[in-house]
Short mmCIF file of C-alpha atoms in Angstrom, two decimals:
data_model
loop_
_atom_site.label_atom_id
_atom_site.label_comp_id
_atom_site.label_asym_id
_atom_site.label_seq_id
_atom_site.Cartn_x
_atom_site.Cartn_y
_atom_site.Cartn_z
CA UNK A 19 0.00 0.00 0.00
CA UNK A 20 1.83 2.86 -1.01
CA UNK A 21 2.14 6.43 1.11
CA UNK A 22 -1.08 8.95 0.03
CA UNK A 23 -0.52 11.84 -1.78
CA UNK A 24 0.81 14.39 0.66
CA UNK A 25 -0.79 17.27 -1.56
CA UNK A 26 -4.65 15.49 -1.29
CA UNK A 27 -6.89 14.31 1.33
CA UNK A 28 -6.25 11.19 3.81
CA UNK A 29 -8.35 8.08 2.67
CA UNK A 30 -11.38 7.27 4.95
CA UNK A 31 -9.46 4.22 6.27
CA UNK A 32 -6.75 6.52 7.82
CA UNK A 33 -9.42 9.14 8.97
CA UNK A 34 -10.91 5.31 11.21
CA UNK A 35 -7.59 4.37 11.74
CA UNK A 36 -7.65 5.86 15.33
CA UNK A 37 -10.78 4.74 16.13
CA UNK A 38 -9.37 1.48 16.16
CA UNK A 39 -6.27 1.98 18.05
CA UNK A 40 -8.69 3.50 20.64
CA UNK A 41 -10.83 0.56 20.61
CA UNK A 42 -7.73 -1.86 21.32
CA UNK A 43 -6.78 0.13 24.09
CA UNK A 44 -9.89 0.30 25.85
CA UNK A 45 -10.05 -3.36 25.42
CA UNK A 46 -6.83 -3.60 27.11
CA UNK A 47 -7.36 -1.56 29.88
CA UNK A 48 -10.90 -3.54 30.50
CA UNK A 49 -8.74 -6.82 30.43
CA UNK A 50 -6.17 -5.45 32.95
CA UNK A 51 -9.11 -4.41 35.47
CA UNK A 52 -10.86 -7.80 35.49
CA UNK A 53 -7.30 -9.16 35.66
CA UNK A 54 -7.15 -11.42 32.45
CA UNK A 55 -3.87 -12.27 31.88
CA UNK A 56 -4.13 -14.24 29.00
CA UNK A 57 -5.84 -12.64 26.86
CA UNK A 58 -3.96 -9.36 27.57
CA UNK A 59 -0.71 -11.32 26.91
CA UNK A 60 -2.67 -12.46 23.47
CA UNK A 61 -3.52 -8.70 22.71
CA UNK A 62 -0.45 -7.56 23.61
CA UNK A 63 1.60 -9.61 21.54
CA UNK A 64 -0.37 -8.49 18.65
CA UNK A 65 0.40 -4.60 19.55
CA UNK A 66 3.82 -5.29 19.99
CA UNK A 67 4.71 -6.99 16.80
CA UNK A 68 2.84 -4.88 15.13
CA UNK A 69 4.22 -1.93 16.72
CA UNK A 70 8.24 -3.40 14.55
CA UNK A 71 6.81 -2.49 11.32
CA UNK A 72 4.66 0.92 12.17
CA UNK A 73 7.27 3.00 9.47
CA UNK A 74 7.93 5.84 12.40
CA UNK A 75 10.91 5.83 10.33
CA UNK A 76 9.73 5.34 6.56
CA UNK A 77 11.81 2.67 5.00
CA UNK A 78 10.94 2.51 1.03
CA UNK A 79 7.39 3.66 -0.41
CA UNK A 80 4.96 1.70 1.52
CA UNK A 81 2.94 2.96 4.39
CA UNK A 82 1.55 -0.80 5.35
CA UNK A 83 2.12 -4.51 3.50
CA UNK A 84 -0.43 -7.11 4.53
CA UNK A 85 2.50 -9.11 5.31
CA UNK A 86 3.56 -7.17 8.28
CA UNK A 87 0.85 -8.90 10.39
CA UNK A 88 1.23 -12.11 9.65
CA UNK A 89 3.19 -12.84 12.88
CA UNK A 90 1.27 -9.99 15.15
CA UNK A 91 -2.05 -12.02 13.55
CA UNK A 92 -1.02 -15.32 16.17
CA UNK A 93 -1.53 -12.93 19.33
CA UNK A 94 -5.35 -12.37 17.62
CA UNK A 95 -5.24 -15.89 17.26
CA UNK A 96 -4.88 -16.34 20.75
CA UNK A 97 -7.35 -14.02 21.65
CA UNK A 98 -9.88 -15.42 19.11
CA UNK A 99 -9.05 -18.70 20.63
CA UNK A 100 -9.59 -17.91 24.60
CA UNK A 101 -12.87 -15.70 23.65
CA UNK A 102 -14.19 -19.22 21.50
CA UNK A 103 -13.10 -21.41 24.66
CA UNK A 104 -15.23 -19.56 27.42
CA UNK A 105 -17.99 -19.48 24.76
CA UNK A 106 -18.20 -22.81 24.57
CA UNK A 107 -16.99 -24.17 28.18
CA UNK A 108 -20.26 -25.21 29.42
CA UNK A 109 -21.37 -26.57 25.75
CA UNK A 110 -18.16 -29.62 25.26
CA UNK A 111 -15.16 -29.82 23.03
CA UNK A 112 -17.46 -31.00 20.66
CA UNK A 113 -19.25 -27.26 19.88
CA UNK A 114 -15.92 -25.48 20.35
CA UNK A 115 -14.09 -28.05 17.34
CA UNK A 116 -17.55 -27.30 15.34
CA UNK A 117 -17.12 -23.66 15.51
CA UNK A 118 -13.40 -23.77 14.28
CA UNK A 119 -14.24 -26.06 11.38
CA UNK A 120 -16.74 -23.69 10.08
CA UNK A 121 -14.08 -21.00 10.35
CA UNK A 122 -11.74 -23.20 8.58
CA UNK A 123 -14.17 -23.48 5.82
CA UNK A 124 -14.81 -20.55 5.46
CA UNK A 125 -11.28 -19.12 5.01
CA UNK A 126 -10.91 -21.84 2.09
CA UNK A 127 -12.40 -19.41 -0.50
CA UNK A 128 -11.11 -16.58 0.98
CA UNK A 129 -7.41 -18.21 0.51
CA UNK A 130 -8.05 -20.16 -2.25
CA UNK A 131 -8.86 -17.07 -4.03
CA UNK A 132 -5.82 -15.13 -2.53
CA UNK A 133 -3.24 -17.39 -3.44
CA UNK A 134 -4.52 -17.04 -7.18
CA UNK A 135 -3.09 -13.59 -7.42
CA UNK A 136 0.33 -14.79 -6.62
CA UNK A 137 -0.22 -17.10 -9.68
CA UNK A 138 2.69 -14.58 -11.82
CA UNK A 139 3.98 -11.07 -11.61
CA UNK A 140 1.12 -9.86 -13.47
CA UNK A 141 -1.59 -11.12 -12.37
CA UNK A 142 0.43 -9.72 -8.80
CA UNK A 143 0.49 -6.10 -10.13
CA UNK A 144 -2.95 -5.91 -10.81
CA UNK A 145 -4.35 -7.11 -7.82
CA UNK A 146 -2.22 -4.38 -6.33
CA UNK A 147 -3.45 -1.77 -8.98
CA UNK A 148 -6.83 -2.79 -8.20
CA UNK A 149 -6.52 -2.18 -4.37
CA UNK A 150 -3.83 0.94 -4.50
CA UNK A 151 -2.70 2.33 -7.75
CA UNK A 152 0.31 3.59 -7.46
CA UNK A 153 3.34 4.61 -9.40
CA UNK A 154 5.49 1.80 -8.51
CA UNK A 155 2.48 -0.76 -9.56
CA UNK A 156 2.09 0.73 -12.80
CA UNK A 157 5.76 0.76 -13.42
CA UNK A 158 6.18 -2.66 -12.64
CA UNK A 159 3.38 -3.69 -14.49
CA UNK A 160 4.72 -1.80 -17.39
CA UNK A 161 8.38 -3.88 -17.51
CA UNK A 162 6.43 -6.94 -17.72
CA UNK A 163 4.28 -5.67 -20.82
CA UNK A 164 7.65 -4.27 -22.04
CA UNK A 165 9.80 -7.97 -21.71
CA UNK A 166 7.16 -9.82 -23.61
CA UNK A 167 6.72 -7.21 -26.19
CA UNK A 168 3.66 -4.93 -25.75
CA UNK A 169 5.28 -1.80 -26.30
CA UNK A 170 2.18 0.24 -26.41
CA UNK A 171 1.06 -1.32 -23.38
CA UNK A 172 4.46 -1.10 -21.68
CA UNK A 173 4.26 2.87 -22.54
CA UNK A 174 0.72 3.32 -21.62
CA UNK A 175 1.79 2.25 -18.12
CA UNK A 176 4.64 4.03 -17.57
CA UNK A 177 2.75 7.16 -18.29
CA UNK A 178 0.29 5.97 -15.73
CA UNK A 179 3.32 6.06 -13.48
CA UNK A 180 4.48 9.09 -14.32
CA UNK A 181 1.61 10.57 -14.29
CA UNK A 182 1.09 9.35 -10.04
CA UNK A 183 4.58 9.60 -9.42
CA UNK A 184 6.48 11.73 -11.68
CA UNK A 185 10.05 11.27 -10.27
CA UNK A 186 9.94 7.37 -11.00
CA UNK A 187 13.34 5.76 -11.86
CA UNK A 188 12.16 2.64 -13.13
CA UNK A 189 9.06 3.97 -15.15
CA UNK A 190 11.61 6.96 -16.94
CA UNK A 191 14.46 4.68 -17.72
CA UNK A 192 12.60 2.26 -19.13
CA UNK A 193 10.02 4.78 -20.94
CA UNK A 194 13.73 5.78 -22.08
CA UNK A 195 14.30 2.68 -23.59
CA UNK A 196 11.13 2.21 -25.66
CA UNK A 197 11.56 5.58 -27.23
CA UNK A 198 14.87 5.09 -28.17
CA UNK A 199 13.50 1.74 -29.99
CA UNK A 200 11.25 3.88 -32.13
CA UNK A 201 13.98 6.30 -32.66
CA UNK A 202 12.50 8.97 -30.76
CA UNK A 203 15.52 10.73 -29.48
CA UNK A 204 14.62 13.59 -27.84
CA UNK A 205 11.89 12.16 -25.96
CA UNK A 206 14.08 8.98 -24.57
CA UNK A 207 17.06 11.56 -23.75
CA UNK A 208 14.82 13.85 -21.61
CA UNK A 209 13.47 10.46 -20.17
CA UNK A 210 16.72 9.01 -19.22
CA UNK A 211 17.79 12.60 -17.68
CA UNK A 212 15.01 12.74 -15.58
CA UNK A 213 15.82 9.16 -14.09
CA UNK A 214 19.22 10.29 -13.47
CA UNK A 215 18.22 13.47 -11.44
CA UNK A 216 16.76 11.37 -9.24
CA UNK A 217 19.23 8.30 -9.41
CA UNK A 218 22.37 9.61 -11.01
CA UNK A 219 24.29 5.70 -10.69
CA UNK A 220 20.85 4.04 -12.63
CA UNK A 221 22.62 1.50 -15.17
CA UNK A 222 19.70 0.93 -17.48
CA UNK A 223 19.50 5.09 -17.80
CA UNK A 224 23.27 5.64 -18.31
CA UNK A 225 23.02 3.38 -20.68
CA UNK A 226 20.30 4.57 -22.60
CA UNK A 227 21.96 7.63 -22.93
CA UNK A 228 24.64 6.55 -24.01
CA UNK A 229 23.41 4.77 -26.89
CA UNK A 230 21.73 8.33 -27.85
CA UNK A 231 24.80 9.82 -27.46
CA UNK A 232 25.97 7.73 -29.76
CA UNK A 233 23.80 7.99 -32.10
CA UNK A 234 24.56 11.46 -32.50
CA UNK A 235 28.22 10.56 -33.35
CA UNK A 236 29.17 11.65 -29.53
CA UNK A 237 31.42 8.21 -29.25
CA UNK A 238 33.03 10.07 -26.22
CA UNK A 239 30.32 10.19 -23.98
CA UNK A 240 28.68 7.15 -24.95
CA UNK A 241 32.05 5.91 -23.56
CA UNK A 242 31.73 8.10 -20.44
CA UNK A 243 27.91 6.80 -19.52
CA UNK A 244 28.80 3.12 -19.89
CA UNK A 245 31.73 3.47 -17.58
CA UNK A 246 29.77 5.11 -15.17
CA UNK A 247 27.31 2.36 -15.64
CA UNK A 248 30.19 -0.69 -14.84
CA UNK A 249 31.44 1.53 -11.67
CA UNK A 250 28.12 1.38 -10.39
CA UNK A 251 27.66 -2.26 -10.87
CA UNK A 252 30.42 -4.33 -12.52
CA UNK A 253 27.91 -7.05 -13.03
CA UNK A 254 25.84 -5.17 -15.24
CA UNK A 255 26.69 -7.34 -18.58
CA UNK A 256 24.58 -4.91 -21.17
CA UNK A 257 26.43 -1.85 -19.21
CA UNK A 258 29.79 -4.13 -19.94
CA UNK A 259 29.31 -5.32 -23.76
CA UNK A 260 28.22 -1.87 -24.42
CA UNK A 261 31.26 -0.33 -22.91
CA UNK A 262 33.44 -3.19 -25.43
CA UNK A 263 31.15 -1.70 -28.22
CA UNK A 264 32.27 2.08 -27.96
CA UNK A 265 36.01 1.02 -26.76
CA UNK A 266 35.71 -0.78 -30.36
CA UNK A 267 34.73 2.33 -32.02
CA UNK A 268 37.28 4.71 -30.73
CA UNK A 269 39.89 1.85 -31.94
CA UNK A 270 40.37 0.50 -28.41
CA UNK A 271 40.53 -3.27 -29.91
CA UNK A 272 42.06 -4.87 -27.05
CA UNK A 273 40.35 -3.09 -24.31
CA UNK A 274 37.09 -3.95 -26.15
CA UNK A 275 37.82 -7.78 -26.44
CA UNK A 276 38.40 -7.66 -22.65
CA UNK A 277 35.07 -5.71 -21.53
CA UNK A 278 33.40 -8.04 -24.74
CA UNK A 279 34.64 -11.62 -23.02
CA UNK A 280 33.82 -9.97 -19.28
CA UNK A 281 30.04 -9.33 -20.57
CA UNK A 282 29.80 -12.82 -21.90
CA UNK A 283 30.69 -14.19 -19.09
CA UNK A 284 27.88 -12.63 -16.71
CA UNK A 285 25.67 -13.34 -19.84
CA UNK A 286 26.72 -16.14 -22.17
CA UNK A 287 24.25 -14.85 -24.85
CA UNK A 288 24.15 -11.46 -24.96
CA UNK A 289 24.11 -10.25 -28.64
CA UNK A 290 26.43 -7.16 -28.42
CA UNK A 291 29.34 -9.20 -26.92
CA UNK A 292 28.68 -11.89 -28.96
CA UNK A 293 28.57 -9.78 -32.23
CA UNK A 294 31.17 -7.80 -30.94
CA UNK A 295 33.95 -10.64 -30.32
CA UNK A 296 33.03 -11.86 -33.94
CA UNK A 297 33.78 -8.72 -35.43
CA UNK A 298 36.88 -8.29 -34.15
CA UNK A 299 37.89 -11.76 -34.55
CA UNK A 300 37.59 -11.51 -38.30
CA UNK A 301 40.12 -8.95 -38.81
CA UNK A 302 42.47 -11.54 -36.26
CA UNK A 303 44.97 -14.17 -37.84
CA UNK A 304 43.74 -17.06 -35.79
CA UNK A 305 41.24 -18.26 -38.33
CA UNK A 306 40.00 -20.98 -35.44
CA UNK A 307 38.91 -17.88 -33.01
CA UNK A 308 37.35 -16.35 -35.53
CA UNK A 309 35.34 -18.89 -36.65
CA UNK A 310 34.39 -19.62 -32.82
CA UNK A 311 33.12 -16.02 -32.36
CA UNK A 312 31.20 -15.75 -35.99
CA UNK A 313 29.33 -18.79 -35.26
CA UNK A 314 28.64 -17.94 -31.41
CA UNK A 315 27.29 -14.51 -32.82
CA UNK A 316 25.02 -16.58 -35.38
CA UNK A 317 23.06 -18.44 -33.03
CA UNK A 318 21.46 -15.41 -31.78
CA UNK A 319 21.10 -13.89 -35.74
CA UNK A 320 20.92 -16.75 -37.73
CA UNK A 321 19.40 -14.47 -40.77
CA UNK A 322 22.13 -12.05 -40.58
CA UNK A 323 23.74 -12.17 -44.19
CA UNK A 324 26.85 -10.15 -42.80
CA UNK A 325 27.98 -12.64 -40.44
CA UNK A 326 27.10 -15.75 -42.98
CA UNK A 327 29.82 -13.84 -45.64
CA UNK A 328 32.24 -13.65 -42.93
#
């Protein structure tokens, strides 16, 4: 659930919110008075592992995760349990094992159906659109639409992002991206800057702009982005075979083949290293190396006519 808008009004759940917290510490005054131990041992225990995950001091974007009371849910247990005991003391086991069974069976939809939104990431995201839109949700939901191809879908989302939470990393970088794809230069360079106002280290946006950079013949700073991109994380293999690619360009040949070999081995198939390596093999003597990197290059472009010739 993320954090509400600080510029609009609180939802009606956070206007009740005390109301509740009120209403659990009545109930735990009454059960100190009449001296019930256990169940204010049951209702504390709920309070107080709740109380670990309250965000006093924000950690991330989330104000609340339904997984934070998970483990302050047993001290309710134990309350729901003592309450369902004294209910049924006079009646037998027998009514008190009847009442939990109906409870049990009840909760099998209720779970049943709960667990199908974990079924994959995006059927996930929107559940979690559905209950709380939010920037991150959208943006998320977008990178899945992106990796199996729905660009317009992919874009539609991260504008949906933007639009709730317009300093997004994630949604501008890979916004970025897509642009760039269609060509659309402008657009993914003012994307890609705007991630890296907010995250200046972002791999996927350094490297973005450097491949617009380089597309306007400024080999240079491609160069510059990409090693900014490996000094923020060295296992970033597209940041890496990238970094071979413009080393290759400003006639770096060895330097590339090291930064091409490092890339393939985070990622055995990535197509720049691969393509990369192949190229510059064919301009080596050893006609056995060359022949290895050509044909590694093929099995990701077998229709490439280029690399067939060579």
């Amino acid at each position: 659930y993320p954090l509400p808008d600080a510029g609009s009004y609180a939802p009606l759940a956070y206007l009740l919110a005390p109301l509740a917290v009120l209403a659990l510490v009545a109930l735990a005054v009454l059960l100190h008075r009449r001296g019930e131990r256990s169940a204010l041992f049951a209702l504390a225990f709920f309070v107080l592992n709740l109380a670990l995950v309250l965000q006093v001091k924000q950690v991330g974007g989330a104000v609340m995760a339904d997984r934070y009371t998970y483990v302050p849910y047993i001290g309710l247990g134990l309350l729901a349990g003592l309450l369902l005991e004294r209910a049924t003391r006079e009646r037998g086991d027998g009514v008190a094992l009847a009442s939990i069974g109906v409870l049990g069976l009840a909760l099998v939809p209720l779970a049943w159906r709960q667990a199908g939104f974990w079924r994959d990431s995006e059927t996930l995201w929107e559940r979690a659109l559905a209950v709380a839109p939010s920037g991150r949700a959208f943006a998320n939901r977008g990178q899945l639409r992106q990796r199996g191809g729905d660009a317009a879908g992919a874009l539609a989302d991260y504008e949906q992002a933007l639009a709730l939470e317009p300093g997004n990393v994630a949604a501008n970088a890979n916004r970025g991206i897509l642009l760039l794809e269609r060509n659309e230069l402008d657009g993914a360079l003012v994307a890609f800057e705007a991630a890296l106002a907010r995250e200046p280290r972002n791999g996927p946006a350094l490297v973005g702009r450097a491949l617009v950079r380089h597309r306007r013949g400024n080999v240079a700073g491609a160069l510059a982005d990409c090693e900014a991109a490996v000094a923020a994380n060295p296992t970033d293999a597209i940041a890496r075979g990238n970094l071979g690619f413009f080393r290759q360009q400003l006639g770096e040949r060895d330097a590339a083949r090291a930064d091409y070999e490092a890339a393939l081995a985070l990622d055995a198939r990535l197509e720049v290293a691969r393509a990369g390596l192949a190229s510059l093999a064919s301009a080596d003597n050893g006609a056995q190396r060359s022949l290895a990197y050509v044909e590694l290059a093929l099995e990701l472009s077998p229709g490439d006519a280029s690399l067939r010739y060579e």
